[in-house]
Amino acid sequence: MSEIIRRDPRAEWIARNRLHPLHAAMQLQVHSWMGPNGLVRKNPHGLGFIGPAGLKRIDRSGAQQGGNAKRSAATEVPLPLHQVMQPAFYINVVPDMVGGRLSSHDRDLLGLARQLAGADGAVLAVVFGEHKERAFATAGVDRLLVLEGNEFSGYAPEQRVQGLRAVDNQFGPRHWLLPDSRNGGGELGRRFAAALGERPATRVWQVKDSQCVGRAGAGLQDLARPVSRLILAAAECAEPVSETRHEALPVELSTSVARSLARIEDLGAVAVDPAAIPMAEAEFIVSGGNGVRDWPLFHQAAAALGATEGASRVAVDDGFMARERQVGASGIWVTARVYVAVGISGAIQHLQGIGACDKVVAINLDPGCDMIKRADLSVIGDSTQILQALIAAITAYRQAAKRDAA
Ligand SMILES: Cc1cc2nc3c(=O)[nH]c(=O)nc-3n(C[C@H](O)[C@H](O)[C@H](O)COP(=O)(O)OP(=O)(O)OC[C@H]3O[C@@H](n4cnc5c(N)ncnc54)[C@H](O)[C@@H]3O)c2cc1C
């Protein structure tokens, strides 16, 4: 596993970009290395140098490209810290925090908030209940307000609106940003707008030149309007923060939050059949490809994990999976938080379909295949053996949990 070269697209981009503040730190220090045929190779350019024409020469040895990723992954280069001592104003963001963590949609929103905050404003993230996120600082959060209490947990939009109103009274933010999503942000944003008596800008995908542009007319038209105080933004509305670190200083509410009328009773989550979840909405997908040798075992593993099943085009063409399960450019583009690819090589058409997935796990025999390069975690080996071991591990885990509960 440790010999697999992992690519870090961000580190590679910084290594190529001479103007980036971390460029120098990303340069490889070694000047010679063992080549694939056993000969010691020397890099005459070293750290690069300014040529006679005053231009920096580009190191084409590969060290600044994929090969450098190993070093950059091992060496933590601290990002420059952006501090806002006395915020001139606040931009408030209410992330969805699906599963207690910032989603990619939340990060896009924080990127947009940073743009609106500029140098003098502070981005204040308002989070309800417990969370597991540790990367608020690198996601662009200057101030963090956690509203704790059972009354905010589960499905409690009315109580959350009360919480947001209290935050609004205390901080008087210049803008409120919520994700226009089905994970709670879209509904909460509209309820909050109604409570404030303000018209929100919805499905916003761009904020530029004091105008915000959102989708309208059943998604067929763009609607441009002056930037409103309350913005419900779509995914990819802005680039997530990637070049600065922020303080994420905890702040508190000085007043207590009013209780809403108990008009909604949350009866808890309902267990659903993972196979019934539309692929595009599934949070956890196990996908099978041409490297799956035992399909009943694959189905058994997906059921044990409680995952939605997906497939590569080859698996679909060969008749092992239904056409609506195909992931990729000519299938479905998925946005799962975890995507497990079993015996899938990682053809470009397949990778396009999983571009928005947060974490990819690859199970494959070939350590050099493109899916392994894309993956956050790789298991090299025969799919049948690994799926069997996985089912055994899940069964043992469940039995231990049952024993502990008894
Ligand atoms: C216009 C066009 C559109 C396309 N659209 C899509 C699309 O939407 N989705 C899509 O998926 N493809 C699409 N394709 C096809 C795509 O190019 C690939 O052919 C396909 O994705 C390959 O599927 P695969 O990875 O399952 O199979 P393969 O490429 O055959 O890969 C099988 C993998 O399994 C591994 N393996 C083999 N045996 C084992 C084992 N015992 N245990 C573990 N691993 C093993 C191998 O190392 C290999 O990496 C499209 C192609 C075209 C031309």
XYZ file of C-alpha atoms and ligand atoms in Angstrom:
459
model
C 0.000 0.000 0.000
C 2.721 2.429 1.006
C 4.395 2.123 -2.412
C 1.375 3.408 -4.243
C 1.863 6.923 -5.521
C -1.103 9.004 -4.435
C -1.883 12.165 -6.288
C -2.836 15.343 -4.556
C -4.258 17.643 -7.270
C -4.066 20.713 -5.034
C -0.390 20.119 -4.162
C 0.383 19.537 -7.834
C -1.373 22.740 -8.792
C 0.574 24.714 -6.167
C 3.835 23.114 -7.331
C 3.120 24.332 -10.872
C 1.971 27.793 -9.833
C 5.018 29.977 -9.205
C 2.884 32.792 -7.828
C 1.282 30.697 -5.094
C 2.506 31.596 -1.562
C 3.250 27.928 -0.835
C 5.037 27.266 -4.123
C 8.564 27.244 -2.673
C 7.544 24.951 0.189
C 6.170 22.411 -2.267
C 9.434 21.977 -4.176
C 11.118 18.638 -3.825
C 14.471 18.777 -1.997
C 16.081 15.623 -3.457
C 18.350 16.090 -6.453
C 18.905 12.448 -7.333
C 16.804 9.310 -7.116
C 16.727 5.717 -8.266
C 15.098 5.376 -11.670
C 12.828 2.480 -12.661
C 15.694 0.547 -14.285
C 17.929 0.822 -11.220
C 20.117 3.719 -12.456
C 20.564 6.793 -10.281
C 18.892 9.713 -12.054
C 19.942 13.307 -11.433
C 17.786 16.333 -11.805
C 20.008 19.087 -13.200
C 17.359 21.691 -12.522
C 17.233 20.994 -8.783
C 14.861 23.478 -7.262
C 14.560 25.250 -10.584
C 16.446 28.350 -11.546
C 15.985 31.646 -13.289
C 17.113 31.249 -16.888
C 19.033 33.789 -18.984
C 15.780 35.334 -20.188
C 14.679 35.922 -16.607
C 12.122 33.142 -16.747
C 12.020 30.345 -14.240
C 12.804 27.047 -15.892
C 10.177 24.345 -15.457
C 11.288 21.124 -13.862
C 10.000 18.373 -16.146
C 11.469 15.478 -14.190
C 8.057 14.604 -12.819
C 9.166 15.583 -9.328
C 6.893 18.590 -9.332
C 4.037 16.601 -10.733
C 2.681 13.274 -9.446
C 5.960 12.261 -7.796
C 5.893 15.230 -5.472
C 2.525 14.346 -4.068
C 4.029 11.725 -1.757
C 6.225 14.305 -0.097
C 3.497 16.905 0.075
C 1.136 14.454 1.698
C 3.739 13.613 4.331
C 4.762 17.228 4.965
C 2.083 19.461 6.428
C 2.609 22.963 5.088
C 0.667 25.421 7.235
C -1.582 27.718 5.246
C -1.327 31.469 5.896
C -3.617 32.517 8.776
C -6.339 35.053 7.979
C -7.346 36.897 11.151
C -10.217 39.303 11.645
C -9.618 41.043 14.981
C -12.591 43.410 14.997
C -15.073 42.329 12.353
C -16.597 45.317 10.586
C -19.599 43.124 9.767
C -20.617 39.472 9.697
C -21.572 37.117 6.919
C -23.538 34.317 8.555
C -23.590 30.809 7.129
C -25.840 27.964 8.289
C -24.299 24.770 6.904
C -26.375 21.597 6.517
C -23.775 19.506 8.373
C -25.071 16.220 6.957
C -23.740 13.469 9.223
C -22.244 16.130 11.508
C -19.696 17.245 8.911
C -19.413 20.000 6.350
C -20.614 18.764 2.971
C -19.091 19.941 -0.302
C -22.170 22.171 -0.728
C -21.472 23.710 2.717
C -17.861 24.369 1.708
C -18.937 26.084 -1.509
C -21.193 28.277 0.589
C -18.348 29.163 2.952
C -16.269 30.044 -0.115
C -19.018 32.428 -1.221
C -19.234 33.871 2.302
C -15.503 34.559 2.256
C -15.857 36.441 -1.020
C -18.600 38.583 0.501
C -16.662 39.120 3.738
C -13.546 40.514 2.043
C -10.749 41.609 4.383
C -12.805 43.358 7.070
C -15.815 41.079 7.487
C -15.947 37.811 9.406
C -17.620 34.600 8.360
C -19.754 33.288 11.218
C -20.918 29.670 10.929
C -24.028 28.736 12.900
C -24.179 25.019 13.697
C -27.005 23.201 15.479
C -26.249 20.475 18.007
C -23.289 18.121 18.129
C -20.939 17.891 15.180
C -17.845 15.925 14.205
C -16.189 18.537 12.015
C -12.577 19.498 12.684
C -11.860 21.496 9.558
C -13.861 24.680 10.139
C -10.612 26.666 10.163
C -9.499 25.523 6.718
C -13.037 25.838 5.325
C -13.008 29.611 5.925
C -14.829 30.007 9.276
C -13.693 33.027 11.341
C -16.257 32.636 14.131
C -18.185 29.530 15.139
C -21.474 29.568 17.013
C -22.782 26.180 18.118
C -26.404 26.209 19.274
C -26.619 23.230 21.593
C -29.665 21.675 23.169
C -32.064 18.831 22.493
C -34.654 21.234 21.184
C -32.518 21.805 18.059
C -31.801 18.143 17.328
C -33.692 16.052 14.782
C -36.286 17.719 12.599
C -36.933 21.020 14.398
C -37.148 23.756 11.741
C -39.364 26.056 13.814
C -37.033 25.925 16.815
C -34.029 26.462 14.552
C -35.703 29.545 13.086
C -36.039 30.877 16.641
C -32.311 30.229 17.125
C -31.435 32.047 13.900
C -33.606 35.007 14.907
C -31.694 35.288 18.176
C -28.402 35.193 16.221
C -29.770 37.808 13.830
C -30.654 40.137 16.720
C -27.222 39.818 18.304
C -24.892 39.917 15.293
C -27.014 41.761 12.690
C -25.176 40.110 9.783
C -24.859 41.805 6.419
C -25.858 38.533 4.707
C -27.295 35.168 5.667
C -26.223 32.241 3.495
C -27.946 28.851 3.568
C -27.554 25.910 1.189
C -30.579 25.602 -1.081
C -30.591 21.860 -0.556
C -32.947 19.050 0.375
C -30.877 18.332 3.473
C -32.656 20.979 5.512
C -31.069 24.207 4.281
C -33.662 24.923 1.588
C -36.599 24.565 3.977
C -34.921 26.317 6.916
C -33.915 29.237 4.684
C -37.458 29.742 3.390
C -38.980 29.501 6.877
C -36.377 31.958 8.183
C -37.118 34.371 5.328
C -40.829 34.216 6.154
C -40.103 34.836 9.843
C -37.943 37.856 8.971
C -40.380 39.107 6.364
C -37.567 39.293 3.807
C -37.498 37.994 0.267
C -34.618 35.551 -0.202
C -32.652 34.994 -3.400
C -33.065 31.287 -4.131
C -31.091 28.686 -6.095
C -28.291 31.214 -6.452
C -25.313 29.971 -8.431
C -23.395 33.214 -8.840
C -22.882 36.428 -6.863
C -21.012 39.056 -8.819
C -20.984 42.846 -9.235
C -23.725 43.366 -6.590
C -26.010 41.013 -8.495
C -26.951 37.475 -7.656
C -28.026 35.045 -10.325
C -30.290 32.129 -9.496
C -32.144 29.499 -11.444
C -35.825 30.123 -12.032
C -38.645 29.026 -14.339
C -38.381 25.312 -13.448
C -34.627 25.559 -13.826
C -34.855 26.806 -17.418
C -34.026 30.463 -16.828
C -31.647 32.629 -14.854
C -32.976 35.357 -12.626
C -30.600 38.227 -11.824
C -31.403 40.614 -8.990
C -29.519 42.874 -6.574
C -27.810 40.856 -3.845
C -30.353 40.228 -1.114
C -29.580 39.865 2.575
C -30.769 36.270 2.628
C -29.188 34.039 0.014
C -30.101 30.390 -0.551
C -27.281 29.166 -2.732
C -26.909 26.124 -4.955
C -23.923 23.769 -4.898
C -20.867 25.113 -6.758
C -21.956 28.712 -6.175
C -18.300 29.545 -5.417
C -14.893 27.927 -5.050
C -14.358 26.514 -1.558
C -11.649 28.159 0.544
C -8.328 26.429 -0.053
C -5.483 28.858 0.428
C -6.012 30.314 3.874
C -6.519 29.147 7.422
C -9.030 30.885 9.682
C -9.461 31.184 13.420
C -12.875 29.517 13.868
C -13.100 31.321 17.221
C -16.045 30.127 19.316
C -18.698 32.749 20.050
C -21.854 32.477 22.132
C -25.362 33.843 22.199
C -25.870 36.368 24.966
C -29.621 35.741 25.160
C -31.615 32.559 25.468
C -33.542 31.284 22.475
C -37.335 31.529 22.607
C -39.191 28.213 22.486
C -41.308 27.626 19.411
C -44.816 26.222 19.658
C -44.703 22.422 19.694
C -46.498 22.026 16.384
C -44.060 19.472 14.962
C -43.251 16.197 16.626
C -40.205 14.390 15.271
C -40.887 10.655 15.327
C -37.343 9.829 14.207
C -35.812 8.486 11.049
C -37.604 5.790 9.065
C -35.564 2.840 7.842
C -35.625 2.711 4.052
C -34.536 0.066 1.621
C -31.178 1.323 0.250
C -32.155 -0.105 -3.155
C -35.164 2.236 -3.218
C -33.051 5.371 -2.826
C -32.443 7.142 -6.154
C -28.757 6.820 -7.054
C -28.291 10.573 -7.380
C -29.414 11.053 -3.759
C -27.712 8.044 -2.160
C -25.201 8.868 0.579
C -23.401 5.534 0.560
C -22.887 3.557 -2.659
C -21.140 0.246 -3.297
C -20.486 -0.134 -7.013
C -19.455 -3.263 -8.854
C -17.463 -3.555 -12.062
C -15.855 -6.105 -14.326
C -13.625 -7.230 -11.442
C -16.538 -8.628 -9.429
C -16.378 -12.404 -9.716
C -19.222 -13.358 -7.368
C -22.321 -11.190 -7.837
C -24.505 -12.831 -5.128
C -21.637 -12.081 -2.708
C -21.517 -8.467 -3.947
C -25.273 -8.063 -3.238
C -24.785 -9.676 0.172
C -21.962 -7.213 1.009
C -24.011 -4.200 -0.109
C -26.956 -5.388 2.032
C -24.680 -5.972 5.046
C -23.274 -2.450 4.680
C -26.737 -0.953 4.113
C -25.435 0.675 0.939
C -27.140 1.538 -2.335
C -25.826 -0.518 -5.255
C -24.190 1.001 -8.317
C -22.293 -0.410 -11.295
C -19.856 0.346 -14.078
C -21.053 0.231 -17.648
C -19.337 -3.100 -18.283
C -21.218 -4.679 -15.357
C -24.464 -3.307 -16.790
C -23.680 -4.337 -20.377
C -22.863 -7.853 -19.155
C -26.316 -8.046 -17.562
C -25.233 -8.218 -13.920
C -26.863 -4.933 -12.938
C -29.853 -2.917 -14.147
C -29.236 0.008 -16.502
C -30.533 2.559 -13.955
C -27.668 1.544 -11.636
C -24.946 2.662 -14.071
C -22.678 5.353 -12.676
C -20.792 7.633 -15.028
C -20.916 10.023 -17.929
C -23.609 8.082 -19.752
C -25.248 6.899 -16.523
C -25.938 8.740 -13.286
C -23.723 11.399 -11.693
C -23.656 10.568 -8.009
C -22.856 12.707 -4.974
C -22.376 10.063 -2.280
C -20.389 10.833 0.831
C -18.763 7.386 0.511
C -18.356 5.521 -2.781
C -16.886 2.011 -2.725
C -15.691 0.851 -6.161
C -15.275 -2.937 -6.330
C -13.308 -4.143 -9.354
C -13.728 -0.917 -11.331
C -10.712 0.303 -13.279
C -11.583 4.018 -13.186
C -12.162 4.864 -16.852
C -12.625 8.594 -17.392
C -16.331 8.133 -18.153
C -16.820 6.423 -14.789
C -14.683 8.927 -12.856
C -16.747 11.785 -14.273
C -19.795 10.322 -12.583
C -18.166 10.192 -9.135
C -16.446 13.586 -9.284
C -18.648 14.997 -6.503
C -18.237 12.053 -4.100
C -16.513 12.953 -0.839
C -14.611 9.750 -0.074
C -13.802 6.994 -2.533
C -12.709 3.517 -1.458
C -11.259 1.253 -4.170
C -11.051 -2.538 -4.047
C -8.937 -3.727 -6.947
C -6.211 -6.175 -7.936
C -4.254 -3.586 -9.910
C -2.441 -1.031 -7.700
C -1.713 1.142 -10.742
C -5.266 1.587 -12.012
C -6.899 5.003 -12.177
C -9.538 4.203 -9.560
C -6.755 3.597 -7.008
C -5.231 6.978 -7.929
C -8.602 8.635 -7.344
C -9.312 6.750 -4.103
C -8.875 8.040 -0.577
C -8.491 4.475 0.675
C -7.427 1.472 -1.395
C -7.581 -2.244 -0.716
C -5.438 -4.239 -3.111
C -6.618 -7.794 -3.591
C -9.191 -10.143 -5.007
C -12.711 -8.723 -4.740
C -14.232 -12.052 -3.624
C -11.833 -12.465 -0.717
C -12.168 -8.853 0.369
C -15.971 -8.861 0.221
C -16.030 -12.086 2.246
C -13.704 -10.548 4.866
C -15.846 -7.399 4.914
C -19.063 -9.349 5.560
C -17.319 -11.333 8.330
C -16.085 -8.095 9.939
C -19.556 -6.499 9.804
C -21.188 -9.605 11.279
C -18.621 -9.738 14.111
C -19.085 -6.011 14.769
C -22.896 -6.308 14.918
C -22.733 -9.327 17.208
C -20.343 -7.518 19.571
C -22.642 -4.463 19.582
C -25.637 -6.716 20.394
C -23.715 -8.406 23.242
C -22.733 -5.002 24.664
C -26.320 -3.776 24.483
C -27.685 -6.927 26.215
C -19.173 7.112 -24.857
C -18.849 6.241 -23.661
C -19.570 6.405 -22.512
C -19.278 5.629 -21.410
N -19.991 5.822 -20.237
C -19.679 5.090 -19.165
C -20.372 5.275 -17.932
O -21.288 6.113 -17.824
N -20.020 4.518 -16.873
C -19.014 3.595 -16.938
O -18.733 2.936 -15.914
N -18.366 3.382 -18.085
C -18.674 4.083 -19.204
N -18.016 3.832 -20.359
C -17.115 2.674 -20.422
C -15.757 2.949 -19.821
O -14.931 3.499 -20.815
C -15.104 1.645 -19.307
O -15.067 0.722 -20.355
C -15.830 1.021 -18.131
O -16.068 1.986 -17.135
C -14.965 -0.086 -17.551
O -15.697 -0.764 -16.574
P -14.918 -1.584 -15.450
O -14.013 -0.684 -14.740
O -15.967 -2.290 -14.651
O -14.157 -2.704 -16.266
P -12.636 -2.876 -16.617
O -12.096 -1.682 -17.279
O -12.527 -4.181 -17.315
O -11.940 -2.957 -15.186
C -12.058 -4.050 -14.327
C -11.192 -3.770 -13.115
O -11.346 -4.808 -12.178
C -10.075 -5.194 -11.693
N -10.179 -6.621 -11.344
C -10.155 -7.683 -12.164
N -10.306 -8.814 -11.465
C -10.431 -8.443 -10.160
C -10.604 -9.162 -8.952
N -10.725 -10.502 -8.949
N -10.666 -8.474 -7.817
C -10.558 -7.111 -7.800
N -10.391 -6.383 -8.914
C -10.328 -7.049 -10.095
C -9.109 -4.925 -12.786
O -7.816 -4.694 -12.224
C -9.699 -3.656 -13.410
O -9.168 -2.529 -12.783
C -18.279 4.635 -21.471
C -17.557 4.470 -22.643
C -17.838 5.259 -23.721
C -17.020 5.064 -24.982
